[in-house]
PDB file of C-alpha atoms in Angstrom:
ATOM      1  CA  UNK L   1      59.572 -39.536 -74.377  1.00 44.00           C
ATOM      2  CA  UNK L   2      57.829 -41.504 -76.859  1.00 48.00           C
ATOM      3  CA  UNK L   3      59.570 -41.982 -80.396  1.00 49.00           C
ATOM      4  CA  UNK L   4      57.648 -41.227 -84.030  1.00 50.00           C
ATOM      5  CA  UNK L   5      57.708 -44.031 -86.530  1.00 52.00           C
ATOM      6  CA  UNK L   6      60.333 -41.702 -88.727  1.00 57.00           C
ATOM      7  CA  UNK L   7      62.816 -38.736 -88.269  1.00 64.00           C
ATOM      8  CA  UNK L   8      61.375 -35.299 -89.536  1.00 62.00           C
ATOM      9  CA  UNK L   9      65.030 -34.407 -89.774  1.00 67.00           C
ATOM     10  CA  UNK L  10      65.949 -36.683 -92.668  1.00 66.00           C
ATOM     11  CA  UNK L  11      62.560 -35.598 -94.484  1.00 64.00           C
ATOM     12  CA  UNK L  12      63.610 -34.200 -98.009  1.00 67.00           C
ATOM     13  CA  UNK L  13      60.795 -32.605 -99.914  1.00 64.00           C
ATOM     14  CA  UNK L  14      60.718 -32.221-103.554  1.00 67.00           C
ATOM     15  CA  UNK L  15      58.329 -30.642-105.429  1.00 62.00           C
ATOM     16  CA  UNK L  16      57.691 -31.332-109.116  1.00 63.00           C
ATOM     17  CA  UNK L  17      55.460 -27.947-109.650  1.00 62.00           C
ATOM     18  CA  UNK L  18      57.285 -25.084-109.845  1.00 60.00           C
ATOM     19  CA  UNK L  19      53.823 -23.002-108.142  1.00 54.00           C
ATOM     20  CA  UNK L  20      53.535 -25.485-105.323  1.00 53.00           C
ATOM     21  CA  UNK L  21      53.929 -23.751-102.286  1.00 49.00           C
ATOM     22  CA  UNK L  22      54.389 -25.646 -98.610  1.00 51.00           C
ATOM     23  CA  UNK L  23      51.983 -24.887 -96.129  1.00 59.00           C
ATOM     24  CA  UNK L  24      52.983 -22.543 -93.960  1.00 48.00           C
ATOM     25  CA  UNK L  25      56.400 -24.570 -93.961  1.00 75.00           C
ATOM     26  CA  UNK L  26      54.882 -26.501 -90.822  1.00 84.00           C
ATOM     27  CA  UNK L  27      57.620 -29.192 -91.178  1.00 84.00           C
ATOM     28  CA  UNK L  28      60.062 -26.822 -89.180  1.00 85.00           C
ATOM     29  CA  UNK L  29      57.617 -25.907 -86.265  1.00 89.00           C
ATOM     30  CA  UNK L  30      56.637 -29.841 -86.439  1.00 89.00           C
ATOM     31  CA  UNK L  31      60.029 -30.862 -85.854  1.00 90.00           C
ATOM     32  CA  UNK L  32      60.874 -28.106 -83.063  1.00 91.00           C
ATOM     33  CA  UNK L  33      58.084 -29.424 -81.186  1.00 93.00           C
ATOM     34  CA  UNK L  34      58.763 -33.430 -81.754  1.00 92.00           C
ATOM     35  CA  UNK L  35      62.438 -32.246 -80.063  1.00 93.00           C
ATOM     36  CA  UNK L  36      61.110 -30.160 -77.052  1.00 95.00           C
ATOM     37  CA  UNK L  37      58.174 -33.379 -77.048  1.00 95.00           C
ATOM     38  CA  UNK L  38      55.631 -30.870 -76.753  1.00 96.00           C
ATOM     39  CA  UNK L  39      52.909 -32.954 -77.633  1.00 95.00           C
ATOM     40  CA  UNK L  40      53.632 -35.449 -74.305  1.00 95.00           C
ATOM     41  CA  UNK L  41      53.829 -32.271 -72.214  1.00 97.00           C
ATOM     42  CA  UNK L  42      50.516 -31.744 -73.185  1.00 96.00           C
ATOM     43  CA  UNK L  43      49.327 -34.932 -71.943  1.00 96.00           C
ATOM     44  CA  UNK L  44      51.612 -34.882 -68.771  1.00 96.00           C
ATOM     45  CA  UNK L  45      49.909 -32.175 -67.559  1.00 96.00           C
ATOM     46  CA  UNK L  46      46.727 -31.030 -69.076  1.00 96.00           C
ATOM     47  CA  UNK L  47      44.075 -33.543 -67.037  1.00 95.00           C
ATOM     48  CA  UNK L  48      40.796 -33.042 -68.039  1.00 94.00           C
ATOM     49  CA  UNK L  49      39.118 -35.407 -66.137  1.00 92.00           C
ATOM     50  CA  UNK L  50      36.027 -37.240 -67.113  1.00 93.00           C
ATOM     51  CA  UNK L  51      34.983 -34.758 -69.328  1.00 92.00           C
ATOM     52  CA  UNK L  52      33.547 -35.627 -73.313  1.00 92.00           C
ATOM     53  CA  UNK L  53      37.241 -34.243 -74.563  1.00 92.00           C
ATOM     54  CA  UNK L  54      39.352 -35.644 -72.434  1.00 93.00           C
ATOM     55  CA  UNK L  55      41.172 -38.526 -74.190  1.00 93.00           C
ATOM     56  CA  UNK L  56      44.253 -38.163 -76.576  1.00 94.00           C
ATOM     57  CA  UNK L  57      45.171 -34.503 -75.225  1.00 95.00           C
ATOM     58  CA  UNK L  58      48.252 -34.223 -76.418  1.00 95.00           C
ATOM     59  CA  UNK L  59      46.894 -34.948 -80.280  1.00 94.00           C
ATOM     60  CA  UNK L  60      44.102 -32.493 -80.255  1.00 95.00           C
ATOM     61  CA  UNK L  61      46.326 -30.010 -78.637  1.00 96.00           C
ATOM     62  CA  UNK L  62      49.088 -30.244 -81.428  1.00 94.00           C
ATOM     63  CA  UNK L  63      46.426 -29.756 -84.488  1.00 94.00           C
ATOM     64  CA  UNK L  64      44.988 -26.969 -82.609  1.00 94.00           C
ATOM     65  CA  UNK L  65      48.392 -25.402 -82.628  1.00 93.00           C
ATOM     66  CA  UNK L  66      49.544 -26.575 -86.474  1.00 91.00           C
ATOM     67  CA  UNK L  67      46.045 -24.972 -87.474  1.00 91.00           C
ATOM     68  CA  UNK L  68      46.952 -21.840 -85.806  1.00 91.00           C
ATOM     69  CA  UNK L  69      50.325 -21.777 -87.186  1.00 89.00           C
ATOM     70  CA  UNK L  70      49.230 -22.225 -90.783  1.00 87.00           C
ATOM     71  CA  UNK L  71      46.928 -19.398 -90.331  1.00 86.00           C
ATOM     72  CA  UNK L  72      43.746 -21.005 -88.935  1.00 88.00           C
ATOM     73  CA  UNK L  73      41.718 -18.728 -87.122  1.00 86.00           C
ATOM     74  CA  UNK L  74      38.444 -20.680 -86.289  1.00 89.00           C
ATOM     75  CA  UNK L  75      37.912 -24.816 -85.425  1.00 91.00           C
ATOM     76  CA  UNK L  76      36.572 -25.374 -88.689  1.00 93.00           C
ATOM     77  CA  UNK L  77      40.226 -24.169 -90.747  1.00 91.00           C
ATOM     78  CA  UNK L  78      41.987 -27.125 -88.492  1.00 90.00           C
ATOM     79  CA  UNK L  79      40.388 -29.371 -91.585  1.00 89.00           C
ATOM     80  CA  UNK L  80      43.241 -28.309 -93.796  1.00 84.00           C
ATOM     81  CA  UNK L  81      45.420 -29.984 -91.573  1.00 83.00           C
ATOM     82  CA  UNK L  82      43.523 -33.261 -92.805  1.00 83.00           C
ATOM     83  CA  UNK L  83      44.773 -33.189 -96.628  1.00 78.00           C
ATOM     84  CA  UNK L  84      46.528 -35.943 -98.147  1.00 73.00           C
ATOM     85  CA  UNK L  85      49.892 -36.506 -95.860  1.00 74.00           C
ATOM     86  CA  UNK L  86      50.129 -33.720 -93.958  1.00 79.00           C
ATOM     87  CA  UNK L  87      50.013 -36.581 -90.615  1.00 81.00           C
ATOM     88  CA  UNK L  88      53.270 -37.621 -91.751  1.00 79.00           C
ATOM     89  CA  UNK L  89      54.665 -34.140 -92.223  1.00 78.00           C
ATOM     90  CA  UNK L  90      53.511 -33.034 -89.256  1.00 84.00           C
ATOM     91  CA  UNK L  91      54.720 -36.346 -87.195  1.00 83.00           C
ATOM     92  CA  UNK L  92      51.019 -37.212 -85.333  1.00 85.00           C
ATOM     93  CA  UNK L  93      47.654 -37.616 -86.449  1.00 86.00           C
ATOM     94  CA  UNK L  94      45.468 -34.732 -87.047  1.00 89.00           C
ATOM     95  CA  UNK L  95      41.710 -34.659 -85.496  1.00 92.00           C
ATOM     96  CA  UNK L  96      38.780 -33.734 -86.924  1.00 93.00           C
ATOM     97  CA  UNK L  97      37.347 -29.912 -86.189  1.00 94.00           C
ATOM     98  CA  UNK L  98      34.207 -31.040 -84.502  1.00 94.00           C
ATOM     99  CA  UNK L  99      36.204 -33.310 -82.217  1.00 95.00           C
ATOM    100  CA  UNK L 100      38.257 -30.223 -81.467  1.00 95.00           C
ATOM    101  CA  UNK L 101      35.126 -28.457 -80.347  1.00 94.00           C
ATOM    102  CA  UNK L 102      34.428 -30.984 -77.690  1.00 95.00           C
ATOM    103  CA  UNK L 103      37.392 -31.255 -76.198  1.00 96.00           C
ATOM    104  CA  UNK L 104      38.024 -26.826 -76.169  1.00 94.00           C
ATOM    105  CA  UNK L 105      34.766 -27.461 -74.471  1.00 93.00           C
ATOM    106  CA  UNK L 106      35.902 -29.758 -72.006  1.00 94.00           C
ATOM    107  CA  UNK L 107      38.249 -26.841 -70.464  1.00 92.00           C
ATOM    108  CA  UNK L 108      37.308 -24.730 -67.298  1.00 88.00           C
ATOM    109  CA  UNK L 109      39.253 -21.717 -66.112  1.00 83.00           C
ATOM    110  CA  UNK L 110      41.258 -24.232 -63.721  1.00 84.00           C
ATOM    111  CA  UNK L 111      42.845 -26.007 -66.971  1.00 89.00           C
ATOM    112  CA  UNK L 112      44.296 -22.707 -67.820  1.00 87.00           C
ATOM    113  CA  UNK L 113      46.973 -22.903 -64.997  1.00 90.00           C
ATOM    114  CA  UNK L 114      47.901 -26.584 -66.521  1.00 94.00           C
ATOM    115  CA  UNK L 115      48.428 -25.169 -69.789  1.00 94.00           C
ATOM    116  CA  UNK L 116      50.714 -22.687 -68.020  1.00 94.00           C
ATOM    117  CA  UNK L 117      53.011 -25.636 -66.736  1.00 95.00           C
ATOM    118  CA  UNK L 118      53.439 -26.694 -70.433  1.00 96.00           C
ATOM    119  CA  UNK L 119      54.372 -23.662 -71.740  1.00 96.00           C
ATOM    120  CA  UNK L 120      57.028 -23.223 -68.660  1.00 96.00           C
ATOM    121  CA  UNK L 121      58.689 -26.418 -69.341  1.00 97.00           C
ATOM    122  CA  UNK L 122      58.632 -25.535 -73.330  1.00 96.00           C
ATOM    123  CA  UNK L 123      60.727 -22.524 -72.631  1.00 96.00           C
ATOM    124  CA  UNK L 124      62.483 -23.753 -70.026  1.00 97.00           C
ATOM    125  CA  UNK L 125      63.446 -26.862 -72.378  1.00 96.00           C
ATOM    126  CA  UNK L 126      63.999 -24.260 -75.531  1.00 96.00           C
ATOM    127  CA  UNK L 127      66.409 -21.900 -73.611  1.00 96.00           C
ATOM    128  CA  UNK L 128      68.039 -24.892 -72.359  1.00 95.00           C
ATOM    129  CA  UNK L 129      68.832 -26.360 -76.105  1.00 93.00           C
ATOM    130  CA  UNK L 130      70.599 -22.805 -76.866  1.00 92.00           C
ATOM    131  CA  UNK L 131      67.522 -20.120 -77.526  1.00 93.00           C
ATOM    132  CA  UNK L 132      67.670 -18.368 -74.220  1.00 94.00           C
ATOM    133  CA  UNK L 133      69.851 -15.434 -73.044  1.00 95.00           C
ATOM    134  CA  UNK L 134      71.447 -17.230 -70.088  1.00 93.00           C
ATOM    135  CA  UNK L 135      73.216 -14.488 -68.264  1.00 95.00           C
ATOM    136  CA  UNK L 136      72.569 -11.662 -70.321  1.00 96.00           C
ATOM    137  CA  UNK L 137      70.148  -8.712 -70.661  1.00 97.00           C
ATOM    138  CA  UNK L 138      66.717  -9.058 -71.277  1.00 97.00           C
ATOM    139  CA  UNK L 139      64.143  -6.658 -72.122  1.00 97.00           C
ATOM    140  CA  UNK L 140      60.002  -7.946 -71.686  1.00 98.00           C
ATOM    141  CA  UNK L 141      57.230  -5.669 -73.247  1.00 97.00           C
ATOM    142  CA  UNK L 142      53.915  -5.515 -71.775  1.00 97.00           C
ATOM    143  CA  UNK L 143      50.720  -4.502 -73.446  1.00 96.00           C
ATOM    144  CA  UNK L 144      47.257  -5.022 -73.501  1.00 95.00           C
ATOM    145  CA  UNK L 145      45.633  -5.854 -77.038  1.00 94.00           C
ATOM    146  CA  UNK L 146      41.781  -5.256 -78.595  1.00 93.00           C
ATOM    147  CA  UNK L 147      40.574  -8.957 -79.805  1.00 92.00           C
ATOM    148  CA  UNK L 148      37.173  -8.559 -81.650  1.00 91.00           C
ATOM    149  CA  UNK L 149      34.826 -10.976 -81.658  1.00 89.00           C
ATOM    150  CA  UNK L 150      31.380 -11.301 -83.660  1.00 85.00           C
ATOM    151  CA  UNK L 151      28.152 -12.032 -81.832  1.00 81.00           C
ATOM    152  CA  UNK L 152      26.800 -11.206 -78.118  1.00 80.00           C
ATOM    153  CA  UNK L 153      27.372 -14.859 -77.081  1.00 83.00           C
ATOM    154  CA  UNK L 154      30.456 -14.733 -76.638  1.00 83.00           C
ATOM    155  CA  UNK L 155      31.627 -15.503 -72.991  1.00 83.00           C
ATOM    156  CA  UNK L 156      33.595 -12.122 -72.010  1.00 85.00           C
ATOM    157  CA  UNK L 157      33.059 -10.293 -74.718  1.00 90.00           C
ATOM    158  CA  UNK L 158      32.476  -6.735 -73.819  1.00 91.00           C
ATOM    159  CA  UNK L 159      32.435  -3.009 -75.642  1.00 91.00           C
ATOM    160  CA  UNK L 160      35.375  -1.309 -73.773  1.00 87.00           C
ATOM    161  CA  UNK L 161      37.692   2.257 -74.685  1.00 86.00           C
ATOM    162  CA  UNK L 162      37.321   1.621 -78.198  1.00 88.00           C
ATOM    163  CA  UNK L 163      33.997   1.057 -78.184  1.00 90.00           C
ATOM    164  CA  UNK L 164      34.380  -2.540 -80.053  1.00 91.00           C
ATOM    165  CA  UNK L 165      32.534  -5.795 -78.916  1.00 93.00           C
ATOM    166  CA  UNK L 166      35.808  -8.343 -78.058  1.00 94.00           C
ATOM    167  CA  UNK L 167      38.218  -8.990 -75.373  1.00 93.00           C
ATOM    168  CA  UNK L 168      41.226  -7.500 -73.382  1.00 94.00           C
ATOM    169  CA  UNK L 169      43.986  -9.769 -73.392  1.00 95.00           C
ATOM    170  CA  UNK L 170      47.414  -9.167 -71.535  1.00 96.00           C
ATOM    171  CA  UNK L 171      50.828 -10.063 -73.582  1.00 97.00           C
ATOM    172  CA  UNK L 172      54.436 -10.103 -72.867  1.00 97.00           C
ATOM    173  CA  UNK L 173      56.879 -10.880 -75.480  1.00 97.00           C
ATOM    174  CA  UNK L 174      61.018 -10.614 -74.855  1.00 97.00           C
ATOM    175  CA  UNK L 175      62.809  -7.514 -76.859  1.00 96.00           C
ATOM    176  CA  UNK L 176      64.305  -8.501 -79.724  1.00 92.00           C
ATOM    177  CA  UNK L 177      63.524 -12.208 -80.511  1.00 92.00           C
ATOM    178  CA  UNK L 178      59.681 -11.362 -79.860  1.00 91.00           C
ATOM    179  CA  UNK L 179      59.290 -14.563 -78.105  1.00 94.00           C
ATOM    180  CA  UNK L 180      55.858 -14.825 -76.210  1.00 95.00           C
ATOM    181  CA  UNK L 181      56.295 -14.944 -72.647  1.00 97.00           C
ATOM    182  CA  UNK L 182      52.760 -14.634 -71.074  1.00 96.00           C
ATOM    183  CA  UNK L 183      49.196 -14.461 -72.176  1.00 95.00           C
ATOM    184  CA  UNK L 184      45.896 -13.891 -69.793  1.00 94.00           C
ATOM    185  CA  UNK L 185      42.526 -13.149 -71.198  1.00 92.00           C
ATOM    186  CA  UNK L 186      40.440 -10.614 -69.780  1.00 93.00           C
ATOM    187  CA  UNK L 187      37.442  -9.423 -70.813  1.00 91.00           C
ATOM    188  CA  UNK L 188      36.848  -6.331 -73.317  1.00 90.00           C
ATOM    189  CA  UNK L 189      35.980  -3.924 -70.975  1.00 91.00           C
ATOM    190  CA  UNK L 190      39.167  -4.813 -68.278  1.00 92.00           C
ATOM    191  CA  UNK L 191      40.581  -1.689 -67.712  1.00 91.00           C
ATOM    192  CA  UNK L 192      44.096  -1.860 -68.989  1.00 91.00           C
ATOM    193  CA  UNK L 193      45.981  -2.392 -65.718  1.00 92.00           C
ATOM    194  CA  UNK L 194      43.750  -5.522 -64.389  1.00 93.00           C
ATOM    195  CA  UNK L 195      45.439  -8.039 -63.451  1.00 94.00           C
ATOM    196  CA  UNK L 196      48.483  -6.769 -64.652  1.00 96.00           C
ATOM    197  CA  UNK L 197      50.835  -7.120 -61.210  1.00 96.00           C
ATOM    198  CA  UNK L 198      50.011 -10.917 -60.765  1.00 96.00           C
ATOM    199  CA  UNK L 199      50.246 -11.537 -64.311  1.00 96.00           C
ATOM    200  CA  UNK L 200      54.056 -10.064 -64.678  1.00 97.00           C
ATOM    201  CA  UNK L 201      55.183 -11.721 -61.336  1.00 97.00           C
ATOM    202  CA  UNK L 202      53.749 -14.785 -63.271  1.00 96.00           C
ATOM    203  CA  UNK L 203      55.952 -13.817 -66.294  1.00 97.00           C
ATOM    204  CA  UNK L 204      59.343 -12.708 -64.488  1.00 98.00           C
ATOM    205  CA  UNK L 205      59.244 -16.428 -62.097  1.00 97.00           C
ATOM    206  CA  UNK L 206      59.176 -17.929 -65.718  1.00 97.00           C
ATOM    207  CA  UNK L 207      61.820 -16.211 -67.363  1.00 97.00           C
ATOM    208  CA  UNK L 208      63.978 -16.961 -64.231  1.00 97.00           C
ATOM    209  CA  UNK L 209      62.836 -20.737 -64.062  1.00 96.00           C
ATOM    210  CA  UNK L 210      63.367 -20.930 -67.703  1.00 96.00           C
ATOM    211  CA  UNK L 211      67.871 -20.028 -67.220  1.00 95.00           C
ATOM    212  CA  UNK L 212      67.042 -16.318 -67.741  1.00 96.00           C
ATOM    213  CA  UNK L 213      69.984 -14.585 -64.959  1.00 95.00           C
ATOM    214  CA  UNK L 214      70.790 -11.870 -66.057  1.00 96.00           C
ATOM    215  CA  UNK L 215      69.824  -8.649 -65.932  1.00 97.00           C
ATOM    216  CA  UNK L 216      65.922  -7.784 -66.768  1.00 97.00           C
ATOM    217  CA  UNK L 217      64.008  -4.202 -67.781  1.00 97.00           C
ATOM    218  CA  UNK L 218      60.233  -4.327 -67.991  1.00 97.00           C
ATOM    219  CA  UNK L 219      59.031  -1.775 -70.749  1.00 96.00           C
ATOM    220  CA  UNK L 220      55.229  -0.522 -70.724  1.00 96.00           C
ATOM    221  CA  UNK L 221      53.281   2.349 -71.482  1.00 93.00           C
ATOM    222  CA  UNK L 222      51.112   5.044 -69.764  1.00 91.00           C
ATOM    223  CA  UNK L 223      48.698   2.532 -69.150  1.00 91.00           C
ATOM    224  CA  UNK L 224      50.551   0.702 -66.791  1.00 94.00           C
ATOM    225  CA  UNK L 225      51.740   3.272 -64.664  1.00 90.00           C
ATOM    226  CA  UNK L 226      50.924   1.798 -61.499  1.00 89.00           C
ATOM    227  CA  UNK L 227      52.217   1.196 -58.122  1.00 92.00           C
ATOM    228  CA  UNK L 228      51.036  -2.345 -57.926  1.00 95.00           C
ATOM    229  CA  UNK L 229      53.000  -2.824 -61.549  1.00 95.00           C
ATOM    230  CA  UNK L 230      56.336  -1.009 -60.138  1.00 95.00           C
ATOM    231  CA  UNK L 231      55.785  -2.912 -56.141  1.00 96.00           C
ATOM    232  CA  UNK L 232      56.107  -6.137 -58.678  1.00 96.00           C
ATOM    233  CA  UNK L 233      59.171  -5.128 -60.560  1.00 96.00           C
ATOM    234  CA  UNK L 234      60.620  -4.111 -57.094  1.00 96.00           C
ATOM    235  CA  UNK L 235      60.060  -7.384 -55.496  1.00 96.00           C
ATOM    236  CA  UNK L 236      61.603  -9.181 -58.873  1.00 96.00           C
ATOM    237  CA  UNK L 237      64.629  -7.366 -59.270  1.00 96.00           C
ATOM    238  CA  UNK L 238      63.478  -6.155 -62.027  1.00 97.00           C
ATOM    239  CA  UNK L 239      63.917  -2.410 -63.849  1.00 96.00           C
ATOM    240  CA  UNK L 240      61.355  -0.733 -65.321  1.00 95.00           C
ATOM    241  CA  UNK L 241      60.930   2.006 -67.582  1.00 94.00           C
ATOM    242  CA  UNK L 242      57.409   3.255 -68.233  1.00 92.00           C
ATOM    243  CA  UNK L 243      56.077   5.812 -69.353  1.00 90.00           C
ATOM    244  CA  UNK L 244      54.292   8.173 -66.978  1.00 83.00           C
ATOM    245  CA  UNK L 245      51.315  10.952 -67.576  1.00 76.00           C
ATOM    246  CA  UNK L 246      52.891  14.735 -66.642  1.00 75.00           C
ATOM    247  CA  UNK L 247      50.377  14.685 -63.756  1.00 72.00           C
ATOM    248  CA  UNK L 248      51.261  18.382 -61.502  1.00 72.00           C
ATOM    249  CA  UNK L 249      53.054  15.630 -58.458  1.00 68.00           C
ATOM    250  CA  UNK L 250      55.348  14.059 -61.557  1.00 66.00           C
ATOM    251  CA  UNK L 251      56.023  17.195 -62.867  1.00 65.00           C
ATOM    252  CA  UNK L 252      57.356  18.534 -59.624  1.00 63.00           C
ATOM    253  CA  UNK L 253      59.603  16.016 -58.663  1.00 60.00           C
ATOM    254  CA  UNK L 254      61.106  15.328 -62.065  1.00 55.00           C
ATOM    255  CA  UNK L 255      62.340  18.786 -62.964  1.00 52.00           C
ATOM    256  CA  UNK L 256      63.377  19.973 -59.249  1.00 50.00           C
ATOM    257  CA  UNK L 257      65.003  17.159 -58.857  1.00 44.00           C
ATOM    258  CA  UNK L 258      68.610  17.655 -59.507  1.00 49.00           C
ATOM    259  CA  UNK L 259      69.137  13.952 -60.530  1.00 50.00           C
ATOM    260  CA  UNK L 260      65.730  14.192 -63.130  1.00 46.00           C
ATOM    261  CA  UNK L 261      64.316  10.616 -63.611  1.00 47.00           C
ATOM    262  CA  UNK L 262      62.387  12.109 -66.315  1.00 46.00           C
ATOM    263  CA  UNK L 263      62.719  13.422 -69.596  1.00 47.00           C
ATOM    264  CA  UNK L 264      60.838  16.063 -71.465  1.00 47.00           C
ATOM    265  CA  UNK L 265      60.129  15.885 -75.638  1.00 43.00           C
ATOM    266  CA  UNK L 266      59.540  18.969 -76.733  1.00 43.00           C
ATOM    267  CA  UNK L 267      56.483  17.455 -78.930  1.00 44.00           C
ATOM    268  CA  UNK L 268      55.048  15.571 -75.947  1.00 45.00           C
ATOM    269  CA  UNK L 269      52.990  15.490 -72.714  1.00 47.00           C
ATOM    270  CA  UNK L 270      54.315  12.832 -70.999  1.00 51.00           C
ATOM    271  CA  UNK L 271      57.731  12.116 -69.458  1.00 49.00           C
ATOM    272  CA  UNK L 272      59.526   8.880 -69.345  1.00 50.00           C
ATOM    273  CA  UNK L 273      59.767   7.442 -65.955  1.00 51.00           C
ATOM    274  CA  UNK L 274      62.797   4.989 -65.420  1.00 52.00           C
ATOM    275  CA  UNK L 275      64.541   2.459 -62.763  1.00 52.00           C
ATOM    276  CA  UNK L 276      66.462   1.456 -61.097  1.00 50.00           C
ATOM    277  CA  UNK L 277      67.608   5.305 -60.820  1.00 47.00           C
ATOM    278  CA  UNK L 278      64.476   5.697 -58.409  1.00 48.00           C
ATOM    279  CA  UNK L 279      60.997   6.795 -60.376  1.00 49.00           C
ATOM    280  CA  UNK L 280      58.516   8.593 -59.467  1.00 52.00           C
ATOM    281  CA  UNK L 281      56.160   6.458 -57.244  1.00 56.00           C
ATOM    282  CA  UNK L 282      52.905   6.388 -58.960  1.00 57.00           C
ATOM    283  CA  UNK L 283      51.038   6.538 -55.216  1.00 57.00           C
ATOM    284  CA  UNK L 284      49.842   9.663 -54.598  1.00 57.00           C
ATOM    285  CA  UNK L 285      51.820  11.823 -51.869  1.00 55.00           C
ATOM    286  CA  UNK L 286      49.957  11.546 -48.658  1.00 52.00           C
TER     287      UNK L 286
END
């Protein structure tokens, strides 16, 4: 792992102005990362070939992600990260936004799965160091998220339920410490369930290659009441508890049932289906 020039942990900063505010207090994400070496797991395993972008990978990667952090939301805000000695701060040079462009542009949807190797060994190195669970409980939400975007160029970018012009993205996140466990982009008008079985198999293999033993519940709503979803949290030992749509077959078996996997609000429609006392299968009855 290569060494910086100077320890972020002995930096002291003063200020002499008592409205000066940090920004974004990057100096504790910027040291985080210089301990899990983030920035050489970027170039370890993101290989971009001969492409115009493809040199000093782990650099660009790391102001994309300081930018982001400090509330960037387009190329062009990574240019605060260029401001007096905010290199030293952060512990590696910063790059300029339009050589950002060119290298985002250098990526094709077959980089995505080398990105994915990063962020498996950053968790896996972070729940080593003492931030995982180990052998306890964990819960992971799913959802699916509205991202709107400005412009019909936009690669993906569809009108879908809610009739605005972005895209569909899946996210998991673990209960409680509302860590990020899994992203996949999909386009705006992916129905909510695309995707969705491949991408939590993807998420579960990298809790459990990350130290995660324990116990695990998968939480979702009605929108991911699905057999291919509950087939997946079958296969991973995994319990689930999603919410399911009083359909006339769901409504039937959960309140004849003298053991009722379901549970009726008096103020709502739905009941809440749960495992590993056995659900309702979402397939219909033959």
């Amino acid at each position: 792992m290569r060494e910086s020039s100077h320890i972020l942990d002995r930096i002291q900063v003063d200020f002499d102005d008592d409205h000066a505010v940090a920004n974004a207090g990057l100096i504790q994400p910027a040291t985080l990362a210089e301990h899990l070496g983030l920035r050489e797991m970027f170039d370890a395993y993101v290989e971009l070939g001969s492409a115009p972008g493809h040199a000093n990978v782990g650099l660009k990667a790391m102001t994309l992600v300081q930018s982001l952090l400090a509330g960037g939301d387009c190329i062009d805000d990574a240019n605060a990260m260029r401001c007096a000695s905010t290199a030293e701060v952060l512990g590696h040079g910063v790059r300029a936004p339009s050589t950002l462009g060119t290298f985002l542009r250098s990526f094709t949807f077959g980089h995505v799965s080398q990105l994915d190797k990063v962020f498996d060994e950053a968790l896996r190195r972070a729940w080593a160091a003492g931030a995982g669970p180990g052998d306890g409980p964990i819960t992971i939400d799913v959802d699916s998220s509205i991202c709107e975007v400005y412009g019909p160029a936009k690669q993906g970018a569809r009108f879908g339920h809610t009739k605005v012009r972005g895209y569909h993205p899946l996210l998991a996140s673990l209960a409680g410490t509302e860590e990020v466990l899994g992203v996949r982009l999909r386009g705006g008008n992916s129905h909510t369930t695309r995707g969705a079985s491949s991408f939590l198999t993807q998420v579960f293999n990298r809790v459990r290659r990350a130290g995660a033993s324990g116990p695990a519940v998968l939480r979702a709503d009605s929108g991911f009441y699905n057999h291919k979803v509950t087939d997946a949290c079958r296969k991973a030992d995994v319990a689930f508890s999603i919410t399911a749509k009083m359909s006339t077959g769901c409504t039937t078996r959960s309140w004849r049932s003298p053991r009722r996997t379901g549970r009726r609000s008096p103020t709502s429609s739905k009941a809440e289906q749960t495992s590993p006392r056995r659900p309702t299968d979402p397939r219909p009855a033959p």
